[in-house]
Each structure stands twice: as structure tokens, then as C-alpha cells.
Amino acid sequence: QVQLVESGGGLVQAGGSLRLSCAASGDTVCISAMGWYRQAPGKERELVATITTDGDTTYADSVEGRFTISRDNAENTLYLQMHSLKPEDTAVYYCNAAFYLGCGLGDYWGKGTLVTVSS
């Protein structure tokens, strides 16, 4: 079992910054990669950024250059540093983990943290 708890969301004005955190607990040695997703009202959930245990990262085109994903493996914590926030970034942000196949773990999601960017 892996538990994921997101935090750090809130209300921020356009152009501002926020840092989201995701604390992982349980069978964290089974985590091969982690990512941030977001879901805006009335829209499908979309992938924002991913990071592997080796530190390789990917970003959605919409956040490239503004967001930075990072991971503290020793502390089992995932971060998303967000700069130059735009109203269209408003969404519930979720973290998720991918697991090594030998661990036999399924899909676990946190409950999300709401980011609201005002004009």
C-alpha cells in the first residue's frame, strides 16, 4: 500500500507562485516514478509533470518553463514549484505514483489540493 497526501494549494493572484507537496508513505521503495495531474471544473484530468527516481522529468506544454517538478527520495516527498501562475492553472492538483511491476501494487491517488489563481 502507498498513501499520498497533497498539500500547499490555495488562492494566489495571477503571476504569483505556489509550491505543492505530496508526502508518500507505505511501500515507497516500490515507487519508480511520480507525477502531478490536475483537473479543472468540467474538464478531463490531465498530466502536468512527471519525474523518475533517476531525476528525469517531463512537462505538459502548457506549464513548460513555469513549473518545476522535483523529488526528495530520502524524505519520500514530491514537489511542484509553480511560477507565473495564470487563471487557467486553476484546478485540483493530484499526485500519483508508478510502481515497479514486481511489487504488485495498483493505482493510488491522493485526495488533491485546490489551486485557485485569480485575475
CSV table of C-alpha atoms in Angstrom, one decimal, residues 23-116:
chain,number,residue,atom,x,y,z
A,23,ALA,CA,4.0,13.1,1.0
A,24,ALA,CA,4.3,9.4,0.2
A,25,SER,CA,4.2,6.7,2.8
A,26,GLY,CA,3.9,2.9,2.9
A,27,ASP,CA,5.8,0.8,0.4
A,28,THR,CA,7.7,3.7,-1.0
A,29,VAL,CA,10.6,1.6,-2.2
A,30,CYS,CA,8.2,0.3,-4.9
A,31,ILE,CA,7.8,3.7,-6.5
A,32,SER,CA,9.5,4.0,-9.9
A,33,ALA,CA,8.1,7.4,-10.9
A,34,MET,CA,5.8,10.1,-9.6
A,35,GLY,CA,3.7,12.7,-11.3
A,36,TRP,CA,1.4,15.7,-10.9
A,37,TYR,CA,-2.0,15.8,-12.5
A,38,ARG,CA,-4.7,18.4,-12.4
A,39,GLN,CA,-8.4,18.6,-13.1
A,40,ALA,CA,-10.2,21.9,-13.8
A,41,PRO,CA,-14.0,22.1,-13.5
A,42,GLY,CA,-15.8,20.4,-16.4
A,43,LYS,CA,-12.5,19.1,-17.9
A,44,GLU,CA,-10.7,15.8,-18.0
A,45,ARG,CA,-7.8,15.2,-15.7
A,46,GLU,CA,-4.5,16.0,-17.4
A,47,LEU,CA,-0.9,15.1,-16.8
A,48,VAL,CA,1.2,18.1,-15.7
A,49,ALA,CA,4.6,16.7,-15.0
A,50,THR,CA,6.5,13.5,-14.1
A,51,ILE,CA,9.8,12.6,-12.5
A,52,THR,CA,11.6,9.2,-12.2
A,53,THR,CA,13.8,8.1,-9.4
A,54,ASP,CA,16.7,9.0,-11.5
A,55,GLY,CA,15.5,12.6,-11.8
A,56,ASP,CA,14.3,12.5,-15.5
A,57,THR,CA,11.4,14.9,-15.9
A,58,THR,CA,8.6,15.6,-18.4
A,59,TYR,CA,6.2,18.6,-18.6
A,60,ALA,CA,3.0,19.4,-20.3
A,61,ASP,CA,3.4,22.1,-23.0
A,62,SER,CA,1.1,24.4,-21.0
A,63,VAL,CA,3.4,24.5,-18.0
A,64,GLU,CA,6.8,24.1,-19.6
A,65,GLY,CA,9.1,26.8,-18.3
A,66,ARG,CA,6.9,27.8,-15.5
A,67,PHE,CA,6.6,24.7,-13.3
A,68,THR,CA,9.3,22.6,-11.9
A,69,ILE,CA,8.8,19.1,-10.5
A,70,SER,CA,11.3,17.7,-8.0
A,71,ARG,CA,11.5,14.8,-5.7
A,72,ASP,CA,13.2,14.1,-2.3
A,73,ASN,CA,13.7,10.4,-2.4
A,74,ALA,CA,15.1,10.3,1.2
A,75,GLU,CA,12.0,12.1,2.5
A,76,ASN,CA,9.6,10.4,0.1
A,77,THR,CA,8.2,13.8,-0.9
A,78,LEU,CA,7.2,15.1,-4.3
A,79,TYR,CA,7.1,18.8,-5.1
A,80,LEU,CA,5.7,21.1,-7.8
A,81,GLN,CA,7.1,24.6,-7.8
A,82,MET,CA,4.8,26.8,-9.8
A,83,HIS,CA,5.7,30.3,-11.0
A,84,SER,CA,4.0,32.9,-13.2
A,85,LEU,CA,0.6,31.3,-12.4
A,86,LYS,CA,-2.3,32.0,-14.8
A,87,PRO,CA,-6.0,31.8,-14.2
A,88,GLU,CA,-6.1,28.8,-16.5
A,89,ASP,CA,-3.9,26.9,-14.0
A,90,THR,CA,-6.9,26.8,-11.6
A,91,ALA,CA,-7.6,23.2,-10.8
A,92,VAL,CA,-7.4,20.5,-8.2
A,93,TYR,CA,-3.9,19.1,-8.3
A,94,TYR,CA,-3.2,15.4,-7.6
A,95,CYS,CA,-0.1,13.4,-7.2
A,96,ASN,CA,0.3,9.8,-8.4
A,97,ALA,CA,2.9,7.1,-8.4
A,98,ALA,CA,4.0,4.4,-10.8
A,99,PHE,CA,5.4,1.2,-9.3
A,100,TYR,CA,7.9,-1.5,-10.2
A,101,LEU,CA,6.0,-4.5,-11.5
A,102,GLY,CA,7.5,-6.9,-9.0
A,103,CYS,CA,5.8,-5.0,-6.2
A,104,GLY,CA,2.3,-5.9,-7.4
A,105,LEU,CA,0.8,-2.6,-6.4
A,106,GLY,CA,-2.2,-0.9,-8.0
A,107,ASP,CA,-3.1,2.7,-8.6
A,108,TYR,CA,-3.2,5.1,-5.6
A,109,TRP,CA,-4.3,8.7,-5.7
A,110,GLY,CA,-4.2,11.4,-3.1
A,111,LYS,CA,-7.3,13.5,-2.4
A,112,GLY,CA,-5.9,16.5,-4.2
A,113,THR,CA,-5.2,20.1,-3.3
A,114,LEU,CA,-7.1,23.1,-4.8
A,115,VAL,CA,-5.1,25.8,-6.6
A,116,THR,CA,-7.1,28.9,-7.5
